[in-house]
Amino acid sequence: MYDPTGTGASALPVGEQFSPLLAAGGLVRGSAVSVSGGPGATSLALAITAPGTRKGLWAGAVGMPDLGPGAAAELGVDLERLLLVDHVHHKRWPTVIATLVEALDVVLTTVPAKVRPSTGRRLATLCRRHATVLVTVNPAGRSLPAELEGFVPQVRLRVMTNAWEGTSTDGHGHLRSRTMTVEVSGRGRASRPTLHTLHLPERAGIASGAPPLRQVV
Amino acid sequence: MRRAAPNRTLALWLGHWPVVAAGVAATEPAAVLERGRIAAATPAALSRGVRVGQRRRQAHSCCPELVTLNPDQRREQQAFEPVLAAVAELTPVVEVCVAGECAIGVRGPARYFGGEQQLTGMILDAVGGVLARQGWPAIARIGVANGINLARLAARHLTGNTHPAVIIPPGEEADSLAQVPVGALGDPDLGEVLGLLGITTLGDLARLEHSEVLGRFGPTGSTAWHLARGIDPLGVSPSSPEPQFRVRTELDPPAERIETLAFAARSAALELTERLGRHARTARRVTVTAETEHGERNERIWGSGSGALVAGDPTRELADRIRWQMEGWLDGPVSQRPTGGVVLLDITPEGLGPLTGTQLNLYDRPSESDQAVSGAVDRLEGILGQDSVRIARPAGGRSPADAFTRVPIRMPSGQQNGPRPPWPGAVPTPSPALVHDPPLPLEVLDSHGQRLEVRARGEPSGVPCRVVRDRHPLEVVSWAGPWPADERWWADGRRRARIQLVLADGSAVLATLENGTWSAEATYD
């Protein structure tokens, strides 16, 4: 059985902009990451998942029917490597997540309101066994649990502030880029929360690390 | 005899290897399925009309008694070991691309055996012997060319039953391979777009200018163009070993059991992956050498032609390969077996490149991770219903909801992989991270508290000051637009106007006015 957890755990790449935020430099395989806070959570979750998909890893998004593929692609996600399971009844959610955790490298998901801690513990075991990263996302406008009881996140990313630039008071221009501050907390070396400023998307309109071919799209 | 180029390579290809490895007799109609399509078939199945690439149903309709099997990487590699052992008798260093395919450097062995013809003949005989013992016809094919990828193309596309080996004179690779279809390069998307542009063979591709190909297709296209022009610098002998990434493991006491070796292999593979990862590098090939206390050596190069070593989980795939190599050595022909325990395991990567996205794959086998995903999709479709697992593909349209469409994952990627044409009147990028379909209710009010309107010429009736969402009012901090869109005016017509609004809580929304009513089409989350 492949068991990468421990001091020698391998981590999934997250790209230049986000690597400094994470103690391991990437998403630790077998761990949970929670992304929540204010507006910007979805983009942040997509941006840290993107580099893995370009490296040939498989990702999935569960219970996120509003996920915008255009934004995902611009943030560098390889859409051919992102499975979308949009509508899942909360009773089926544990089985769906378990099935995906066994096969994918990263699973993004919203967390339904009524998930038992025992389910969280079971998923934690499965993730460790299959070296999968579980990213729980709370998109703007939906008040859902930010994390799974029973599966404590290795890293918590909370969007604290969010400032768009490009628009004006008379209608000229268009949304161009955004500056957000993210509080990073979690286990281990990251136990003391730190604040980071990020640009997402960056000023050129495309997050760092996206392959040049995508600009044509 | 003129000195051969250092990249002169001999590629051996055993067609339909997955089915041979499964131990099925050639006279039985059977095939191996991958992702719902035929990947390999026995001669009996082929004679009844089964073809590689067919869907299961198609294959069953021309051959109802067809037995279908699942692929098994481990079984295929283990069955390939005797063939590798036969080749290794003639030359110590063999590069394995995937089970059923391998390559050797030609220079030394050809000199030793008196020429490339002789070397080719000896390999065909040796491999033929191994296959004959299994009851299989001679399916070995050999291509010799200046470059491993060119040699593999030659083995697959220039040989046949009557001429199982083709030796391309140095420098004539471009001419010899000119008729090979672009699909042979292993990149279906590239092949598709090239096909639409009227470029169907490598010869067609070679006639283009490099700058055009590079500009249009990037590094993938550039590699393909070079191959079409007969330029392939890669040979089998390590061209650029990277000593600082090498992982050497000393085993004390000497390891005689495969489990001990497998454990050492896993740790070493993990160490290598981490070292490469820390420098954001990927290796094209890895040379794995094991040495015993009596000085016996077993060396093999694990590569994948021109692509990066593996997709999916590199550590596990590498650890598996090292294990198979050791199993093949310890359980192989007695004459080659080690007499002592292994004391040294050396893994050296070479051909390092940056961690970029897809690279050309000359073989079209999905990795084990692809197969695992396929299995998961099957299970989910059983639980949630058919077409419940989707993937987003570019469609066409101005609105965020139309720009992409979600299609069932089993649908093959079709025409939509070229760059999207610009849609006049579309809202500029960046695209919103959340697209609401159907749009969410929203009210947009001007400074007088009246609903904002957009006049015929696309001018707003005032300045958007406030929105009401879920009965909560929110101030508008800044905005942009409107972008009027007059779609399908020749038919039923949809006249819409869109504006971007940044609200006091930091969120940004794309609001759309249609038929006098506003709604939130998307949120820039």
XYZ file of C-alpha atoms in Angstrom:
742
model
C 0.000 0.000 0.000
C 1.355 3.372 -0.941
C 1.553 5.540 2.152
C 3.175 8.895 1.613
C 2.156 10.663 4.838
C 4.701 11.558 7.407
C 7.779 13.713 7.116
C 8.492 12.322 3.689
C 5.032 13.131 2.270
C 5.031 14.297 -1.279
C 3.093 17.430 -2.075
C 1.066 18.491 -5.084
C 2.418 21.573 -6.880
C 0.510 24.826 -6.410
C 2.463 27.244 -8.533
C 4.845 30.077 -7.700
C 2.364 32.456 -6.171
C 0.945 30.013 -3.625
C 3.911 27.857 -2.764
C 5.233 30.314 -0.134
C 1.900 30.179 1.695
C 2.142 26.484 2.442
C 4.570 24.958 4.906
C 5.122 21.992 2.623
C 5.391 24.198 -0.459
C 2.410 22.389 -1.922
C -0.714 20.444 -1.000
C 0.287 17.534 1.222
C -0.989 14.289 -0.234
C -3.549 12.604 1.981
C -4.504 15.817 3.771
C -7.474 18.165 3.771
C -7.352 21.845 2.832
C -10.198 24.223 3.541
C -10.803 27.343 1.477
C -13.358 29.811 2.788
C -13.877 33.378 3.877
C -15.215 36.069 1.622
C -15.512 36.413 -2.131
C -12.600 34.827 -3.909
C -12.747 31.397 -2.329
C -13.670 29.627 -5.571
C -10.876 31.277 -7.540
C -8.386 30.476 -4.815
C -9.438 26.841 -4.710
C -9.180 26.583 -8.505
C -5.817 28.317 -8.601
C -4.135 25.931 -6.173
C -5.588 22.915 -7.977
C -4.590 24.073 -11.460
C -0.864 23.263 -11.529
C -1.534 19.631 -10.600
C -3.937 19.168 -13.503
C -1.323 20.445 -15.909
C 1.120 17.906 -14.549
C -1.194 15.067 -15.503
C -2.928 14.646 -12.159
C -6.685 14.152 -11.981
C -9.050 16.461 -10.146
C -12.763 16.541 -9.484
C -15.296 19.129 -8.305
C -18.338 17.877 -6.409
C -21.432 19.908 -5.587
C -20.214 23.022 -7.405
C -22.683 23.391 -10.277
C -21.893 27.090 -10.642
C -18.201 26.539 -11.145
C -17.218 28.688 -14.134
C -15.076 26.714 -16.609
C -13.826 29.890 -18.260
C -12.381 31.131 -14.995
C -10.989 27.689 -14.249
C -9.216 27.551 -17.595
C -7.861 31.068 -17.189
C -6.499 30.173 -13.777
C -4.611 27.344 -15.425
C -6.838 24.316 -14.871
C -6.653 21.664 -17.587
C -10.395 21.219 -18.118
C -9.867 17.753 -19.551
C -8.560 16.684 -16.142
C -11.351 18.170 -14.030
C -14.329 15.887 -13.494
C -17.548 17.690 -12.625
C -20.128 15.995 -10.449
C -22.502 18.854 -9.992
C -25.583 17.672 -8.169
C -25.252 15.235 -5.313
C -27.874 14.617 -2.667
C -26.409 15.012 0.801
C -27.146 11.377 1.568
C -25.065 10.207 -1.389
C -22.296 12.708 -0.829
C -20.081 10.442 1.354
C -20.174 7.615 -1.208
C -19.452 9.954 -4.112
C -16.500 11.518 -2.319
C -15.161 8.117 -1.280
C -15.335 6.844 -4.876
C -13.522 9.877 -6.219
C -10.902 9.909 -3.470
C -9.864 6.406 -4.481
C -9.150 7.393 -8.053
C -8.346 11.099 -8.220
C -5.410 13.072 -6.893
C -7.411 16.135 -5.771
C -11.093 16.410 -4.911
C -12.722 19.839 -4.540
C -16.070 19.832 -2.844
C -18.635 21.827 -0.975
C -19.569 20.231 2.331
C -23.267 19.478 2.918
C -24.727 20.658 6.205
C -25.360 17.281 7.780
C -22.167 15.250 7.623
C -21.287 13.165 10.665
C -17.815 13.203 12.223
C -17.578 9.466 11.613
C -17.912 10.144 7.900
C -15.165 12.725 8.160
C -12.880 10.242 9.894
C -13.579 7.582 7.298
C -12.779 9.971 4.465
C -9.614 11.034 6.264
C -8.445 7.426 6.329
C -9.307 6.949 2.668
C -7.459 10.097 1.663
C -4.350 9.005 3.511
C -4.476 5.558 1.968
C -4.916 6.817 -1.566
C -2.713 9.897 -1.168
C -5.531 12.184 -2.256
C -5.957 15.833 -1.289
C -9.457 16.895 -0.243
C -10.143 20.601 -0.747
C -13.322 21.793 0.957
C -14.622 25.016 -0.527
C -17.207 27.459 0.709
C -18.086 29.578 -2.361
C -19.317 33.136 -1.878
C -22.951 33.515 -1.096
C -23.447 30.022 0.255
C -23.231 29.413 3.956
C -21.895 25.918 4.178
C -19.465 24.312 6.581
C -15.933 25.293 5.666
C -14.441 22.006 6.741
C -15.327 18.437 7.541
C -15.748 17.391 11.144
C -13.498 14.428 11.792
C -10.995 15.430 9.107
C -9.056 18.398 10.431
C -7.503 20.396 7.606
C -3.756 20.493 7.300
C -4.124 24.018 5.941
C -6.930 26.572 6.258
C -7.074 29.354 3.720
C -9.460 32.164 4.616
C -10.012 35.076 2.285
C -10.055 38.174 4.491
C -10.284 41.015 1.986
C -10.944 41.239 -1.697
C -10.396 44.322 -3.893
C -11.062 44.389 -7.636
C -9.494 46.931 -9.927
C -10.378 47.995 -13.404
C -13.906 49.351 -12.965
C -14.712 53.016 -12.326
C -17.466 55.348 -11.185
C -18.556 56.225 -14.695
C -18.631 52.792 -16.305
C -15.321 52.935 -18.147
C -12.942 50.004 -18.081
C -13.670 46.474 -16.974
C -12.746 44.146 -14.128
C -9.101 43.389 -14.610
C -7.417 41.981 -11.579
C -7.976 41.484 -7.901
C -5.901 41.808 -4.766
C -6.882 39.556 -1.909
C -5.493 38.959 1.536
C -5.576 35.386 2.716
C -5.072 34.132 6.250
C -3.200 30.852 6.312
C -3.439 28.659 9.370
C -3.307 24.966 10.104
C -1.294 22.191 11.638
C 2.358 21.840 12.223
C 4.618 24.669 11.236
C 1.671 26.653 9.932
C -0.128 26.650 13.311
C 0.381 30.382 13.790
C -1.842 32.216 11.328
C -0.087 34.330 8.731
C -1.499 36.880 6.313
C -0.561 36.981 2.664
C -1.424 39.304 -0.172
C -2.172 37.686 -3.506
C -3.233 38.760 -6.944
C -5.871 36.518 -8.392
C -6.207 36.806 -11.310
C -2.984 38.657 -11.906
C -2.852 41.882 -13.798
C -2.273 40.226 -17.141
C -5.595 38.458 -16.701
C -4.058 35.022 -16.301
C -2.746 33.462 -13.104
C 0.941 32.690 -12.939
C 2.029 29.417 -14.416
C -0.712 29.065 -17.026
C 0.692 27.648 -20.261
C 1.062 30.231 -23.032
C -1.286 28.423 -25.439
C -4.275 29.240 -23.240
C -3.909 32.950 -23.975
C -5.228 32.345 -27.467
C -8.467 31.184 -25.894
C 31.906 0.915 -41.972
C 31.129 4.532 -41.240
C 30.725 5.305 -37.553
C 27.065 5.375 -36.575
C 25.618 8.460 -34.922
C 25.332 8.317 -31.133
C 21.558 8.445 -31.340
C 21.249 5.548 -33.782
C 18.580 3.402 -32.180
C 16.888 0.101 -32.762
C 13.294 -0.019 -31.603
C 11.491 -3.284 -31.027
C 7.707 -3.308 -31.063
C 5.446 -6.231 -30.291
C 2.000 -5.463 -31.582
C -1.031 -6.308 -29.462
C 1.179 -7.084 -26.492
C -1.578 -6.728 -23.843
C -3.397 -9.698 -25.332
C -0.244 -11.809 -25.620
C 0.606 -11.074 -22.017
C -2.832 -12.227 -20.939
C -1.798 -15.711 -22.043
C -4.547 -16.049 -24.590
C -3.902 -18.393 -27.524
C -3.587 -16.757 -30.913
C -6.410 -18.916 -32.236
C -8.898 -17.679 -29.676
C -10.860 -14.533 -30.530
C -10.035 -12.225 -27.647
C -9.213 -8.575 -27.108
C -8.078 -6.244 -24.365
C -10.288 -3.234 -23.724
C -9.121 0.094 -22.468
C -11.618 2.807 -21.657
C -14.288 1.018 -23.583
C -12.215 0.621 -26.754
C -10.212 -2.240 -28.233
C -6.522 -1.749 -27.492
C -5.181 -5.126 -28.654
C -6.626 -8.245 -30.256
C -5.585 -11.795 -31.156
C -5.074 -12.754 -34.812
C -8.262 -14.788 -34.557
C -10.207 -11.692 -33.515
C -8.526 -9.532 -36.143
C -9.426 -11.978 -38.877
C -13.066 -11.640 -37.875
C -13.038 -7.891 -38.331
C -12.107 -6.642 -34.849
C -9.922 -3.522 -35.062
C -7.959 -1.464 -32.583
C -9.945 1.611 -31.592
C -13.380 0.046 -32.021
C -15.898 0.347 -29.254
C -16.853 -2.855 -27.420
C -20.278 -2.996 -29.068
C -18.827 -2.584 -32.543
C -16.323 -5.329 -31.915
C -18.979 -7.706 -30.603
C -21.150 -7.065 -33.608
C -18.504 -8.400 -35.986
C -17.328 -11.058 -33.588
C -20.043 -12.118 -31.131
C -17.889 -14.760 -29.467
C -15.169 -12.213 -28.674
C -13.748 -12.544 -25.168
C -12.839 -9.180 -23.677
C -10.171 -8.686 -21.035
C -9.012 -5.847 -18.829
C -5.504 -4.471 -19.173
C -3.025 -5.211 -16.411
C 0.215 -3.260 -16.415
C 1.927 -5.619 -14.027
C 1.005 -8.736 -15.997
C 2.108 -7.124 -19.253
C 5.453 -6.081 -17.843
C 6.099 -9.453 -16.225
C 5.302 -11.254 -19.473
C 7.641 -8.887 -21.279
C 10.593 -9.729 -19.033
C 11.603 -12.907 -20.943
C 11.688 -10.871 -24.163
C 13.806 -8.246 -22.431
C 16.083 -10.960 -21.102
C 16.552 -12.258 -24.652
C 17.470 -8.795 -25.905
C 19.703 -8.164 -22.891
C 21.799 -11.187 -23.880
C 22.876 -9.264 -26.956
C 23.291 -5.839 -25.415
C 23.362 -4.924 -21.756
C 21.447 -1.656 -21.773
C 17.840 -1.687 -22.843
C 15.366 1.129 -22.608
C 11.807 0.116 -21.908
C 9.138 2.544 -23.014
C 6.102 0.481 -22.161
C 5.498 -3.252 -21.968
C 5.773 -4.584 -25.496
C 8.201 -1.904 -26.664
C 11.863 -1.385 -26.028
C 14.877 0.234 -27.627
C 18.627 -0.269 -27.699
C 21.541 1.829 -28.841
C 22.921 0.476 -32.082
C 26.508 1.646 -32.210
C 28.245 -0.884 -29.980
C 26.205 -3.988 -30.730
C 26.226 -3.425 -34.492
C 29.993 -3.169 -34.449
C 30.218 -6.329 -32.360
C 27.873 -8.401 -34.499
C 29.102 -7.145 -37.827
C 26.474 -4.692 -38.912
C 22.942 -3.470 -38.385
C 21.421 -6.178 -40.595
C 23.078 -8.879 -38.550
C 22.059 -7.279 -35.262
C 18.474 -6.938 -36.411
C 18.392 -10.534 -37.543
C 19.738 -11.791 -34.241
C 17.172 -9.855 -32.247
C 14.332 -11.076 -34.430
C 15.528 -14.641 -33.961
C 15.958 -14.308 -30.214
C 12.610 -12.641 -29.645
C 10.915 -14.929 -32.133
C 12.144 -17.882 -30.122
C 10.629 -16.547 -26.913
C 7.320 -15.868 -28.639
C 7.242 -19.232 -30.386
C 7.557 -20.979 -27.049
C 4.297 -19.247 -26.054
C 2.603 -20.376 -29.234
C 2.553 -16.953 -30.823
C 3.363 -16.027 -34.406
C 6.245 -13.694 -35.093
C 4.806 -10.329 -34.117
C 8.137 -8.656 -33.478
C 8.805 -5.556 -35.550
C 12.018 -3.579 -35.648
C 12.851 -0.089 -36.814
C 16.359 1.338 -36.942
C 16.871 5.078 -37.342
C 18.816 8.044 -36.038
C 16.769 8.764 -32.964
C 14.593 6.711 -30.647
C 11.293 8.314 -31.632
C 12.005 7.931 -35.331
C 12.990 4.314 -34.777
C 9.722 3.676 -32.929
C 7.713 5.287 -35.712
C 9.534 3.130 -38.226
C 8.881 -0.055 -36.244
C 5.187 0.702 -36.000
C 4.458 2.129 -39.431
C 7.014 0.989 -41.964
C 7.119 -2.715 -41.234
C 4.784 -5.533 -42.171
C 4.449 -9.307 -42.107
C 6.778 -9.815 -45.036
C 9.349 -7.301 -43.889
C 9.376 -7.229 -40.100
C 12.424 -5.002 -39.884
C 13.247 -1.734 -41.565
C 16.623 -0.054 -41.388
C 16.458 3.577 -42.447
C 19.772 4.795 -43.867
C 21.090 7.679 -41.781
C 19.668 10.956 -42.974
C 16.774 9.433 -44.900
C 14.346 9.420 -41.999
C 12.245 12.334 -43.224
C 11.743 10.801 -46.659
C 11.026 7.342 -45.330
C 8.456 8.541 -42.800
C 6.777 11.137 -45.033
C 3.648 9.048 -45.565
C 3.102 8.276 -41.899
C -0.128 9.925 -40.681
C 0.179 12.692 -38.063
C -2.004 10.641 -35.747
C 0.981 8.333 -35.258
C 2.649 10.985 -33.110
C 0.315 10.036 -30.302
C -1.282 13.409 -29.694
C -4.914 13.193 -30.836
C -5.631 16.894 -30.343
C -2.655 17.984 -32.389
C -3.547 15.419 -35.036
C -7.128 16.644 -35.127
C -6.285 20.302 -35.624
C -3.582 19.498 -38.178
C -6.100 17.351 -40.022
C -8.571 20.225 -40.195
C -5.827 22.361 -41.695
C -5.257 19.765 -44.386
C -2.039 18.406 -42.877
C -2.501 14.648 -42.722
C 0.998 13.173 -43.017
C 4.389 13.880 -41.526
C 5.512 14.910 -44.971
C 2.848 17.637 -45.042
C 3.964 18.824 -41.616
C 7.596 18.900 -42.669
C 6.796 21.273 -45.509
C 5.616 23.995 -43.093
C 7.886 26.635 -41.653
C 9.080 25.914 -38.120
C 8.203 29.393 -36.867
C 4.585 28.932 -37.987
C 4.270 25.585 -36.275
C 5.930 26.819 -33.099
C 3.744 29.905 -32.999
C 0.538 27.998 -33.562
C 1.129 24.863 -31.492
C 3.908 25.698 -29.079
C 6.589 23.251 -27.939
C 4.421 20.215 -28.728
C 4.177 21.271 -32.340
C 7.860 22.061 -32.498
C 8.770 18.547 -31.364
C 6.398 17.058 -33.930
C 7.848 19.235 -36.683
C 11.384 18.177 -35.862
C 10.387 14.518 -36.031
C 8.693 15.102 -39.374
C 11.960 16.585 -40.610
C 13.834 13.538 -39.394
C 15.492 15.365 -36.506
C 15.495 13.402 -33.276
C 18.480 13.931 -31.009
C 17.374 11.331 -28.480
C 19.153 8.044 -28.439
C 19.238 5.334 -25.813
C 22.594 6.044 -24.230
C 22.182 8.636 -21.505
C 22.669 11.966 -23.163
C 22.681 14.190 -20.151
C 22.764 12.352 -16.853
C 22.215 14.620 -13.903
C 24.483 13.520 -11.074
C 23.049 15.920 -8.538
C 19.658 14.226 -8.732
C 21.006 10.708 -8.581
C 19.806 8.542 -5.723
C 22.164 5.811 -4.547
C 20.962 3.344 -1.956
C 23.356 0.960 -0.289
C 21.824 -2.202 1.061
C 23.459 -3.755 4.061
C 22.992 -6.671 4.534
C 22.784 -7.547 0.834
C 19.202 -7.957 -0.286
C 18.247 -11.335 -1.646
C 14.484 -11.155 -1.339
C 12.275 -9.225 -3.683
C 10.337 -7.644 -0.807
C 13.486 -6.011 0.561
C 14.334 -4.739 -2.896
C 10.797 -3.475 -3.432
C 10.962 -1.520 -0.184
C 14.290 0.023 -1.148
C 12.846 0.813 -4.566
C 9.917 2.684 -3.049
C 12.116 4.819 -0.798
C 14.522 5.576 -3.606
C 11.702 6.482 -5.998
C 10.170 8.779 -3.414
C 13.516 10.465 -2.800
C 13.996 11.035 -6.518
C 10.516 12.451 -7.009
C 11.056 14.858 -4.148
C 14.445 15.991 -5.373
C 13.049 16.626 -8.818
C 9.939 18.252 -7.377
C 11.935 20.678 -5.265
C 13.530 21.987 -8.422
C 10.282 21.827 -10.380
C 11.777 19.349 -12.795
C 10.587 16.243 -14.503
C 12.767 13.503 -15.959
C 12.330 12.031 -19.398
C 14.129 8.854 -18.442
C 15.502 7.109 -15.441
C 18.404 4.650 -15.489
C 18.080 2.009 -12.810
C 21.178 -0.015 -11.964
C 21.464 -2.760 -9.388
C 24.731 -4.362 -8.332
C 25.342 -7.461 -6.257
C 28.062 -8.252 -3.759
C 29.732 -10.327 -6.490
C 29.826 -7.405 -8.902
C 27.010 -8.558 -11.152
C 25.051 -5.675 -12.647
C 21.617 -5.238 -14.026
C 20.897 -1.998 -15.784
C 17.849 -0.716 -17.529
C 16.575 2.608 -18.751
C 12.928 3.380 -18.076
C 11.590 6.005 -20.398
C 8.650 6.944 -22.488
C 10.101 8.069 -25.755
C 9.807 11.803 -25.854
C 7.349 12.430 -23.069
C 7.927 12.973 -19.384
C 8.323 9.798 -17.395
C 4.812 9.346 -16.149
C 1.573 11.102 -15.594
C -0.278 10.308 -12.426
C 1.849 9.359 -9.465
C 5.497 9.301 -10.551
C 6.789 7.766 -7.344
C 4.552 4.740 -7.448
C 5.021 4.167 -11.170
C 8.783 4.330 -10.844
C 8.802 2.086 -7.785
C 6.679 -0.455 -9.695
C 9.052 -0.439 -12.621
C 12.107 -0.937 -10.462
C 10.336 -3.830 -8.784
C 9.465 -5.452 -12.113
C 13.030 -5.027 -13.261
C 14.343 -6.732 -10.120
C 11.759 -9.512 -10.376
C 12.748 -10.091 -13.968
C 16.386 -10.354 -12.917
C 15.924 -12.568 -9.901
C 13.435 -14.879 -11.615
C 14.834 -14.656 -15.103
C 16.920 -17.064 -17.160
C 19.364 -18.894 -14.896
C 22.331 -17.735 -16.931
C 21.541 -14.135 -16.121
C 20.459 -14.501 -12.526
C 22.552 -12.924 -9.797
C 24.532 -15.204 -7.516
C 24.608 -12.869 -4.554
C 22.489 -10.282 -2.784
C 22.028 -6.769 -4.135
C 24.194 -4.214 -2.356
C 23.630 -1.128 -4.449
C 20.611 0.417 -6.122
C 21.345 3.441 -8.264
C 18.704 5.629 -9.864
C 19.860 8.384 -12.184
C 17.394 10.592 -14.022
C 18.282 12.262 -17.258
C 16.744 14.435 -19.884
C 15.422 16.869 -17.323
C 12.866 19.403 -18.372
C 10.624 21.888 -16.609
C 7.359 20.746 -15.074
C 5.154 21.793 -17.953
C 1.976 20.348 -19.264
C 1.398 17.719 -21.876
C 4.206 16.428 -23.991
C 4.101 14.124 -26.959
C 3.414 10.534 -26.203
C 4.317 8.097 -28.911
C 2.269 5.378 -27.320
C -1.384 5.783 -26.590
C -1.739 3.617 -23.518
C -3.484 5.373 -20.682
C -1.650 5.247 -17.406
C -2.907 3.289 -14.442
C -4.296 6.468 -12.954
C -6.379 7.043 -16.090
C -7.765 3.562 -15.715
C -8.554 4.120 -12.057
C -10.431 7.272 -12.982
C -12.359 5.400 -15.614
C -13.384 2.826 -13.030
C -14.493 5.536 -10.617
C -16.579 7.169 -13.339
C -18.263 3.831 -14.039
C -19.132 3.409 -10.359
C -20.457 6.944 -10.049
C -22.582 6.566 -13.141
C -24.020 3.445 -11.599
C -24.944 5.346 -8.434
C -25.969 8.709 -9.839
C -27.080 7.828 -13.328
C -25.573 7.980 -16.743
C -23.893 11.220 -17.785
C -23.713 12.419 -14.182
C -19.955 12.852 -14.449
C -19.103 15.680 -16.793
C -16.275 17.708 -18.126
C -16.356 21.279 -19.402
C -15.514 21.986 -22.999
C -15.474 25.280 -24.903
C -18.685 25.932 -26.746
C -19.508 29.211 -28.418
C -21.260 32.257 -27.146
C -21.095 35.588 -25.486
C -22.619 34.859 -22.160
C -20.617 33.067 -19.480
C -23.207 30.319 -19.458
C -22.807 29.728 -23.202
C -19.044 29.982 -23.449
C -18.564 26.513 -22.073
C -20.758 23.491 -21.943
C -20.655 20.527 -19.641
C -20.574 17.267 -21.534
C -20.523 13.686 -20.289
C -16.941 12.677 -19.755
C -17.155 9.716 -22.113
C -17.693 11.978 -25.075
C -14.502 12.117 -27.112
C -12.962 15.557 -27.363
C -14.124 16.807 -30.692
C -13.678 19.830 -32.788
C -13.478 22.305 -30.006
C -9.829 22.171 -29.225
C -8.592 24.949 -31.379
C -8.555 28.509 -30.119
C -12.005 30.004 -29.638
C -13.025 32.701 -32.085
C -13.602 36.140 -30.507
C -17.245 36.992 -29.844
C -17.909 40.689 -30.395
C -19.863 42.139 -27.519
C -18.608 39.577 -25.055
C -17.523 40.823 -21.663
C -13.706 40.826 -21.519
C -11.726 38.333 -19.444
C -11.131 37.521 -16.642
C -14.131 35.204 -16.615
C -16.276 34.887 -13.519
C -15.592 31.962 -11.230
C -19.274 31.253 -10.578
C -21.804 31.120 -13.411
C -25.457 31.034 -12.405
C -27.633 29.092 -14.781
C -30.443 30.031 -14.411
C -29.400 33.544 -13.359
C -30.134 34.666 -9.811
C -32.627 37.392 -9.039
C -31.106 40.834 -8.659
C -32.313 44.394 -8.758
C -30.117 47.244 -9.963
C -31.164 50.759 -8.935
C -29.936 54.185 -9.934
C -29.333 57.203 -7.675
C -33.084 57.891 -7.518
C -33.916 54.381 -6.408
C -35.397 53.569 -9.808
C -34.521 50.491 -11.807
C -31.559 51.211 -14.054
C -32.324 51.007 -17.733
C -30.130 50.675 -20.759
C -31.238 52.687 -23.750
C -31.253 51.605 -27.357
C -27.735 52.779 -28.103
C -26.368 50.967 -25.092
C -26.318 54.017 -22.804
C -27.393 53.551 -19.238
C -30.273 55.711 -17.988
C -28.188 56.713 -14.963
C -25.459 55.462 -12.674
C -25.928 52.122 -10.851
C -25.883 52.989 -7.132
C -27.448 50.111 -5.325
C -28.354 46.481 -5.872
C -30.838 44.374 -3.975
C -29.888 40.720 -3.597
C -31.889 38.347 -1.412
C -33.705 41.383 -0.130
C -30.401 42.854 1.096
C -29.434 46.182 -0.333
C -25.775 46.736 -1.156
C -24.007 49.840 -2.364
C -22.284 49.779 -5.729
C -18.664 50.908 -5.271
C -17.631 50.880 -8.926
C -18.876 49.458 -12.202
C -18.173 48.964 -15.871
C -20.225 48.608 -18.996
C -22.812 48.268 -20.324
C -22.019 45.689 -22.969
C -25.057 45.431 -25.166
C -25.532 42.153 -26.977
C -27.977 41.683 -29.778
C -28.003 37.977 -30.337
C -29.839 36.074 -33.041
C -31.578 39.236 -34.214
C -32.436 37.429 -37.432
C -34.460 34.826 -35.525
C -36.278 35.126 -32.210
C -33.690 37.596 -30.976
C -32.309 38.140 -27.516
C -31.357 41.659 -26.607
C -29.353 41.852 -23.470
C -27.103 44.332 -21.764
C -24.482 43.401 -19.194
C -22.697 45.401 -16.559
C -20.045 44.537 -14.025
C -20.694 45.762 -10.514
C -18.302 45.858 -7.575
C -20.292 45.923 -4.358
C -19.591 47.272 -0.888
C -18.904 43.808 0.562
C -16.033 43.296 -1.868
C -17.922 40.963 -4.180
C -18.273 41.575 -7.883
C -21.172 40.492 -9.983
C -22.132 40.349 -13.672
C -25.648 41.720 -13.979
C -27.739 41.258 -17.112
C -30.757 43.217 -18.254
C -33.207 41.432 -20.520
C -36.795 42.367 -21.258
C -36.645 45.075 -18.639
C -35.547 42.778 -15.816
C -32.136 42.495 -14.199
C -30.566 39.278 -12.974
C -27.147 38.133 -11.761
C -25.677 35.966 -14.458
C -22.377 35.369 -12.748
C -20.353 36.186 -9.656
C -16.672 36.939 -9.725
C -15.850 34.780 -6.754
